[in-house]
C-alpha atoms as a PDB file:
ATOM      1  CA  UNK A   1     -20.097  58.107 -12.160  1.00  0.00           C
ATOM      2  CA  UNK A   2     -17.120  57.904 -14.563  1.00  0.00           C
ATOM      3  CA  UNK A   3     -16.195  61.439 -13.460  1.00  0.00           C
ATOM      4  CA  UNK A   4     -16.082  60.369  -9.814  1.00  0.00           C
ATOM      5  CA  UNK A   5     -14.025  57.273 -10.666  1.00  0.00           C
ATOM      6  CA  UNK A   6     -11.625  59.407 -12.698  1.00  0.00           C
ATOM      7  CA  UNK A   7     -11.312  61.916  -9.867  1.00  0.00           C
ATOM      8  CA  UNK A   8     -10.720  59.097  -7.359  1.00  0.00           C
ATOM      9  CA  UNK A   9      -7.940  57.569  -9.482  1.00  0.00           C
ATOM     10  CA  UNK A  10      -6.354  60.962  -9.966  1.00  0.00           C
ATOM     11  CA  UNK A  11      -6.256  61.515  -6.224  1.00  0.00           C
ATOM     12  CA  UNK A  12      -5.469  57.910  -5.148  1.00  0.00           C
ATOM     13  CA  UNK A  13      -4.044  56.365  -8.300  1.00  0.00           C
ATOM     14  CA  UNK A  14      -0.462  56.308  -7.091  1.00  0.00           C
ATOM     15  CA  UNK A  15      -1.481  54.389  -3.978  1.00  0.00           C
ATOM     16  CA  UNK A  16      -3.304  51.751  -6.059  1.00  0.00           C
ATOM     17  CA  UNK A  17      -0.470  51.609  -8.567  1.00  0.00           C
ATOM     18  CA  UNK A  18       2.062  50.957  -5.785  1.00  0.00           C
ATOM     19  CA  UNK A  19      -0.105  48.194  -4.276  1.00  0.00           C
ATOM     20  CA  UNK A  20      -0.522  46.648  -7.720  1.00  0.00           C
ATOM     21  CA  UNK A  21       3.234  46.788  -8.289  1.00  0.00           C
ATOM     22  CA  UNK A  22       3.844  45.008  -4.958  1.00  0.00           C
ATOM     23  CA  UNK A  23       1.349  42.309  -5.861  1.00  0.00           C
ATOM     24  CA  UNK A  24       2.921  41.883  -9.306  1.00  0.00           C
ATOM     25  CA  UNK A  25       6.428  41.546  -7.837  1.00  0.00           C
ATOM     26  CA  UNK A  26       5.171  38.999  -5.305  1.00  0.00           C
ATOM     27  CA  UNK A  27       3.391  36.966  -7.976  1.00  0.00           C
ATOM     28  CA  UNK A  28       6.488  37.095 -10.207  1.00  0.00           C
ATOM     29  CA  UNK A  29       8.558  35.803  -7.273  1.00  0.00           C
ATOM     30  CA  UNK A  30       6.123  32.936  -6.668  1.00  0.00           C
ATOM     31  CA  UNK A  31       6.192  31.971 -10.354  1.00  0.00           C
ATOM     32  CA  UNK A  32      10.005  32.162 -10.471  1.00  0.00           C
ATOM     33  CA  UNK A  33      10.251  30.087  -7.279  1.00  0.00           C
ATOM     34  CA  UNK A  34       7.978  27.448  -8.798  1.00  0.00           C
ATOM     35  CA  UNK A  35      10.067  27.396 -11.993  1.00  0.00           C
ATOM     36  CA  UNK A  36      13.280  26.966  -9.996  1.00  0.00           C
ATOM     37  CA  UNK A  37      11.742  24.256  -7.841  1.00  0.00           C
ATOM     38  CA  UNK A  38      10.609  22.316 -10.891  1.00  0.00           C
ATOM     39  CA  UNK A  39      14.001  22.798 -12.540  1.00  0.00           C
ATOM     40  CA  UNK A  40      16.030  21.567  -9.571  1.00  0.00           C
ATOM     41  CA  UNK A  41      13.620  19.150  -7.927  1.00  0.00           C
ATOM     42  CA  UNK A  42      11.518  18.064 -10.885  1.00  0.00           C
ATOM     43  CA  UNK A  43       7.876  18.531 -11.574  1.00  0.00           C
ATOM     44  CA  UNK A  44       4.955  17.029  -9.758  1.00  0.00           C
ATOM     45  CA  UNK A  45       5.255  13.689 -11.555  1.00  0.00           C
ATOM     46  CA  UNK A  46       6.188  10.761  -9.316  1.00  0.00           C
ATOM     47  CA  UNK A  47       9.900  10.026  -9.127  1.00  0.00           C
ATOM     48  CA  UNK A  48      11.514   6.638  -8.675  1.00  0.00           C
ATOM     49  CA  UNK A  49      14.118   6.360  -5.962  1.00  0.00           C
ATOM     50  CA  UNK A  50      16.584   3.512  -6.461  1.00  0.00           C
ATOM     51  CA  UNK A  51      16.416   2.521  -2.811  1.00  0.00           C
ATOM     52  CA  UNK A  52      12.758   1.590  -3.378  1.00  0.00           C
ATOM     53  CA  UNK A  53      13.787  -1.126  -5.839  1.00  0.00           C
ATOM     54  CA  UNK A  54      13.761  -4.750  -4.733  1.00  0.00           C
ATOM     55  CA  UNK A  55      16.762  -5.180  -2.393  1.00  0.00           C
ATOM     56  CA  UNK A  56      18.190  -8.057  -4.432  1.00  0.00           C
ATOM     57  CA  UNK A  57      18.309  -5.870  -7.537  1.00  0.00           C
ATOM     58  CA  UNK A  58      19.513  -2.659  -5.941  1.00  0.00           C
ATOM     59  CA  UNK A  59      22.128  -4.341  -3.711  1.00  0.00           C
ATOM     60  CA  UNK A  60      23.670  -5.944  -6.798  1.00  0.00           C
ATOM     61  CA  UNK A  61      23.605  -2.710  -8.802  1.00  0.00           C
ATOM     62  CA  UNK A  62      24.488  -0.141  -6.123  1.00  0.00           C
ATOM     63  CA  UNK A  63      28.300  -0.173  -6.289  1.00  0.00           C
ATOM     64  CA  UNK A  64      28.451  -0.023 -10.073  1.00  0.00           C
ATOM     65  CA  UNK A  65      25.750   2.643 -10.162  1.00  0.00           C
ATOM     66  CA  UNK A  66      27.622   4.774  -7.660  1.00  0.00           C
ATOM     67  CA  UNK A  67      30.762   4.556  -9.794  1.00  0.00           C
ATOM     68  CA  UNK A  68      28.824   5.642 -12.906  1.00  0.00           C
ATOM     69  CA  UNK A  69      28.770   2.245 -14.638  1.00  0.00           C
ATOM     70  CA  UNK A  70      25.062   1.958 -15.485  1.00  0.00           C
ATOM     71  CA  UNK A  71      25.328  -0.968 -17.922  1.00  0.00           C
ATOM     72  CA  UNK A  72      27.402  -2.954 -15.428  1.00  0.00           C
ATOM     73  CA  UNK A  73      24.872  -2.134 -12.688  1.00  0.00           C
ATOM     74  CA  UNK A  74      22.075  -3.602 -14.805  1.00  0.00           C
ATOM     75  CA  UNK A  75      24.204  -6.606 -15.712  1.00  0.00           C
ATOM     76  CA  UNK A  76      25.018  -7.322 -12.064  1.00  0.00           C
ATOM     77  CA  UNK A  77      21.339  -7.073 -11.139  1.00  0.00           C
ATOM     78  CA  UNK A  78      20.560  -9.663 -13.846  1.00  0.00           C
ATOM     79  CA  UNK A  79      23.298 -11.961 -12.553  1.00  0.00           C
ATOM     80  CA  UNK A  80      21.992 -11.673  -8.987  1.00  0.00           C
ATOM     81  CA  UNK A  81      18.397 -12.328 -10.063  1.00  0.00           C
ATOM     82  CA  UNK A  82      19.443 -15.332 -12.136  1.00  0.00           C
ATOM     83  CA  UNK A  83      21.511 -16.774  -9.255  1.00  0.00           C
ATOM     84  CA  UNK A  84      18.676 -16.259  -6.778  1.00  0.00           C
ATOM     85  CA  UNK A  85      16.168 -18.087  -8.973  1.00  0.00           C
ATOM     86  CA  UNK A  86      18.690 -20.889  -9.552  1.00  0.00           C
ATOM     87  CA  UNK A  87      19.115 -21.168  -5.789  1.00  0.00           C
ATOM     88  CA  UNK A  88      15.370 -21.176  -5.103  1.00  0.00           C
ATOM     89  CA  UNK A  89      14.890 -24.007  -7.586  1.00  0.00           C
ATOM     90  CA  UNK A  90      18.117 -25.848  -6.835  1.00  0.00           C
ATOM     91  CA  UNK A  91      19.041 -25.544 -10.512  1.00  0.00           C
ATOM     92  CA  UNK A  92      22.514 -24.675 -11.706  1.00  0.00           C
ATOM     93  CA  UNK A  93      22.208 -26.644 -14.922  1.00  0.00           C
ATOM     94  CA  UNK A  94      20.351 -23.852 -16.715  1.00  0.00           C
ATOM     95  CA  UNK A  95      20.494 -20.063 -16.572  1.00  0.00           C
ATOM     96  CA  UNK A  96      19.187 -16.815 -17.976  1.00  0.00           C
ATOM     97  CA  UNK A  97      16.409 -17.136 -20.607  1.00  0.00           C
ATOM     98  CA  UNK A  98      16.296 -20.929 -20.413  1.00  0.00           C
ATOM     99  CA  UNK A  99      16.002 -20.786 -16.637  1.00  0.00           C
ATOM    100  CA  UNK A 100      13.154 -18.280 -16.881  1.00  0.00           C
ATOM    101  CA  UNK A 101      11.333 -20.439 -19.419  1.00  0.00           C
ATOM    102  CA  UNK A 102      11.545 -23.487 -17.168  1.00  0.00           C
ATOM    103  CA  UNK A 103      11.081 -21.746 -13.831  1.00  0.00           C
ATOM    104  CA  UNK A 104       7.820 -20.031 -14.741  1.00  0.00           C
ATOM    105  CA  UNK A 105       6.565 -22.660 -17.199  1.00  0.00           C
ATOM    106  CA  UNK A 106       2.878 -23.413 -16.985  1.00  0.00           C
ATOM    107  CA  UNK A 107       3.707 -27.110 -17.423  1.00  0.00           C
ATOM    108  CA  UNK A 108       3.755 -29.435 -14.442  1.00  0.00           C
ATOM    109  CA  UNK A 109       7.086 -29.744 -12.643  1.00  0.00           C
ATOM    110  CA  UNK A 110       9.343 -32.614 -13.662  1.00  0.00           C
ATOM    111  CA  UNK A 111      11.912 -34.565 -11.673  1.00  0.00           C
ATOM    112  CA  UNK A 112      14.771 -32.165 -11.014  1.00  0.00           C
ATOM    113  CA  UNK A 113      12.850 -29.326 -12.675  1.00  0.00           C
ATOM    114  CA  UNK A 114      10.696 -27.566 -10.096  1.00  0.00           C
ATOM    115  CA  UNK A 115       8.533 -24.602 -11.069  1.00  0.00           C
ATOM    116  CA  UNK A 116       7.708 -21.256  -9.546  1.00  0.00           C
ATOM    117  CA  UNK A 117       3.956 -20.798  -9.153  1.00  0.00           C
ATOM    118  CA  UNK A 118       1.968 -17.657  -8.610  1.00  0.00           C
ATOM    119  CA  UNK A 119      -0.136 -18.049  -5.438  1.00  0.00           C
ATOM    120  CA  UNK A 120      -3.769 -18.974  -5.670  1.00  0.00           C
ATOM    121  CA  UNK A 121      -6.026 -21.575  -7.185  1.00  0.00           C
ATOM    122  CA  UNK A 122      -4.139 -22.758 -10.258  1.00  0.00           C
ATOM    123  CA  UNK A 123      -7.423 -23.293 -12.110  1.00  0.00           C
ATOM    124  CA  UNK A 124      -8.420 -19.647 -11.615  1.00  0.00           C
ATOM    125  CA  UNK A 125      -8.168 -17.598 -14.838  1.00  0.00           C
ATOM    126  CA  UNK A 126      -6.458 -14.671 -13.136  1.00  0.00           C
ATOM    127  CA  UNK A 127      -3.866 -16.912 -11.487  1.00  0.00           C
ATOM    128  CA  UNK A 128      -3.206 -18.654 -14.800  1.00  0.00           C
ATOM    129  CA  UNK A 129      -2.951 -15.251 -16.488  1.00  0.00           C
ATOM    130  CA  UNK A 130      -0.405 -14.053 -13.907  1.00  0.00           C
ATOM    131  CA  UNK A 131       1.629 -17.242 -14.337  1.00  0.00           C
ATOM    132  CA  UNK A 132       1.675 -16.869 -18.091  1.00  0.00           C
ATOM    133  CA  UNK A 133       2.420 -13.155 -17.856  1.00  0.00           C
ATOM    134  CA  UNK A 134       5.323 -13.639 -15.459  1.00  0.00           C
ATOM    135  CA  UNK A 135       6.746 -16.320 -17.751  1.00  0.00           C
ATOM    136  CA  UNK A 136       6.661 -13.960 -20.734  1.00  0.00           C
ATOM    137  CA  UNK A 137       7.866 -11.003 -18.674  1.00  0.00           C
ATOM    138  CA  UNK A 138      10.820 -12.965 -17.239  1.00  0.00           C
ATOM    139  CA  UNK A 139      11.854 -14.183 -20.672  1.00  0.00           C
ATOM    140  CA  UNK A 140      11.506 -10.635 -22.006  1.00  0.00           C
ATOM    141  CA  UNK A 141      13.650  -9.200 -19.214  1.00  0.00           C
ATOM    142  CA  UNK A 142      16.439 -11.647 -19.923  1.00  0.00           C
ATOM    143  CA  UNK A 143      16.206 -11.200 -23.695  1.00  0.00           C
ATOM    144  CA  UNK A 144      15.801  -7.435 -23.800  1.00  0.00           C
ATOM    145  CA  UNK A 145      17.672  -6.345 -20.666  1.00  0.00           C
ATOM    146  CA  UNK A 146      20.156  -9.026 -19.621  1.00  0.00           C
ATOM    147  CA  UNK A 147      21.466  -9.954 -23.075  1.00  0.00           C
ATOM    148  CA  UNK A 148      22.191  -6.406 -24.265  1.00  0.00           C
ATOM    149  CA  UNK A 149      23.794  -5.502 -20.925  1.00  0.00           C
ATOM    150  CA  UNK A 150      26.055  -8.554 -21.143  1.00  0.00           C
ATOM    151  CA  UNK A 151      26.968  -8.305 -24.811  1.00  0.00           C
ATOM    152  CA  UNK A 152      27.208  -4.564 -25.443  1.00  0.00           C
ATOM    153  CA  UNK A 153      30.015  -2.223 -24.604  1.00  0.00           C
ATOM    154  CA  UNK A 154      27.991   0.964 -24.909  1.00  0.00           C
ATOM    155  CA  UNK A 155      27.060   2.717 -21.699  1.00  0.00           C
ATOM    156  CA  UNK A 156      23.415   3.223 -20.724  1.00  0.00           C
ATOM    157  CA  UNK A 157      22.056   6.629 -19.844  1.00  0.00           C
ATOM    158  CA  UNK A 158      20.777   7.012 -16.287  1.00  0.00           C
ATOM    159  CA  UNK A 159      17.079   7.009 -17.184  1.00  0.00           C
ATOM    160  CA  UNK A 160      17.260   3.858 -19.324  1.00  0.00           C
ATOM    161  CA  UNK A 161      19.324   2.001 -16.726  1.00  0.00           C
ATOM    162  CA  UNK A 162      16.955   2.972 -13.898  1.00  0.00           C
ATOM    163  CA  UNK A 163      13.922   1.847 -15.887  1.00  0.00           C
ATOM    164  CA  UNK A 164      15.626  -1.483 -16.593  1.00  0.00           C
ATOM    165  CA  UNK A 165      16.446  -1.931 -12.902  1.00  0.00           C
ATOM    166  CA  UNK A 166      12.801  -1.176 -12.107  1.00  0.00           C
ATOM    167  CA  UNK A 167      11.710  -3.885 -14.562  1.00  0.00           C
ATOM    168  CA  UNK A 168      14.077  -6.379 -12.943  1.00  0.00           C
ATOM    169  CA  UNK A 169      12.833  -5.271  -9.543  1.00  0.00           C
ATOM    170  CA  UNK A 170       9.257  -6.080 -10.552  1.00  0.00           C
ATOM    171  CA  UNK A 171      10.345  -9.539 -11.672  1.00  0.00           C
ATOM    172  CA  UNK A 172      12.133 -10.075  -8.349  1.00  0.00           C
ATOM    173  CA  UNK A 173       9.037  -8.987  -6.407  1.00  0.00           C
ATOM    174  CA  UNK A 174       6.798 -11.388  -8.337  1.00  0.00           C
ATOM    175  CA  UNK A 175       9.351 -14.191  -7.975  1.00  0.00           C
ATOM    176  CA  UNK A 176       9.399 -13.652  -4.223  1.00  0.00           C
ATOM    177  CA  UNK A 177       5.639 -14.170  -4.100  1.00  0.00           C
ATOM    178  CA  UNK A 178       5.807 -17.449  -6.015  1.00  0.00           C
ATOM    179  CA  UNK A 179       5.965 -20.860  -4.381  1.00  0.00           C
ATOM    180  CA  UNK A 180       8.399 -23.545  -5.459  1.00  0.00           C
ATOM    181  CA  UNK A 181       6.459 -26.589  -6.692  1.00  0.00           C
ATOM    182  CA  UNK A 182       8.152 -29.944  -7.229  1.00  0.00           C
ATOM    183  CA  UNK A 183       6.891 -33.326  -8.415  1.00  0.00           C
ATOM    184  CA  UNK A 184       6.758 -34.461  -4.788  1.00  0.00           C
ATOM    185  CA  UNK A 185       5.211 -31.329  -3.321  1.00  0.00           C
ATOM    186  CA  UNK A 186       1.461 -30.944  -3.168  1.00  0.00           C
ATOM    187  CA  UNK A 187      -0.098 -28.056  -5.011  1.00  0.00           C
ATOM    188  CA  UNK A 188       0.109 -24.813  -2.999  1.00  0.00           C
ATOM    189  CA  UNK A 189      -2.829 -24.507  -0.581  1.00  0.00           C
ATOM    190  CA  UNK A 190      -3.855 -21.093  -1.915  1.00  0.00           C
END
C-alpha cells in the first residue's frame, strides 16, 4: 500500500499541500486575532469597571480620576465615606479611624454614640463574625488607604488606586446594609 499512497501524493500532492496551506494561514489568523484581542481588550479574567463601584465612592472619585489624579480620587472617596458614616450616626465629633472604631464597635451603643450593626440575630456567630470583620476592615481601610492618600504626595498607579476604591466600595456596601442602633432603639428585628 505505501506504493499506492506515494503514487496518490505524487498525483494529488499539490492539491493537498494547497489545502493545508490555506488551513495553516486561517489558523495563524485566528491565533493572531486572539493575541490582538487579549492585548487590546485583556484576557479572559474578570475586569472591574469603575462604574460598578458603590455610587458614594465612585461619585466622589470620578472627577479626580478623570483628570488623572488617582491619589486625590482615593482621598475624596475616603472623605465622602467618612462624612456619610458621620451623617448616618449623627456624629461630627469623631472622624476617620476613630469613627470607624466607634461606629462598628461590638460594644453596646452609648448616649450620643450610636453603632452600626450588621443585620441578623446579634447572638448568631456569623453575625458577630461579620460585625467584628467589618470593624477591622473599616479600621484597616482608614489606616492603610485613607491615611497614605491624605499624607503622601506621590501619585498612585491606576491599578493600585482602582483596587483601593474597590476596597472602599466594599466598606460602603456593608455600611449600607447595617442598621443604626442607639441606646433608645430596640435591637434590630432581624
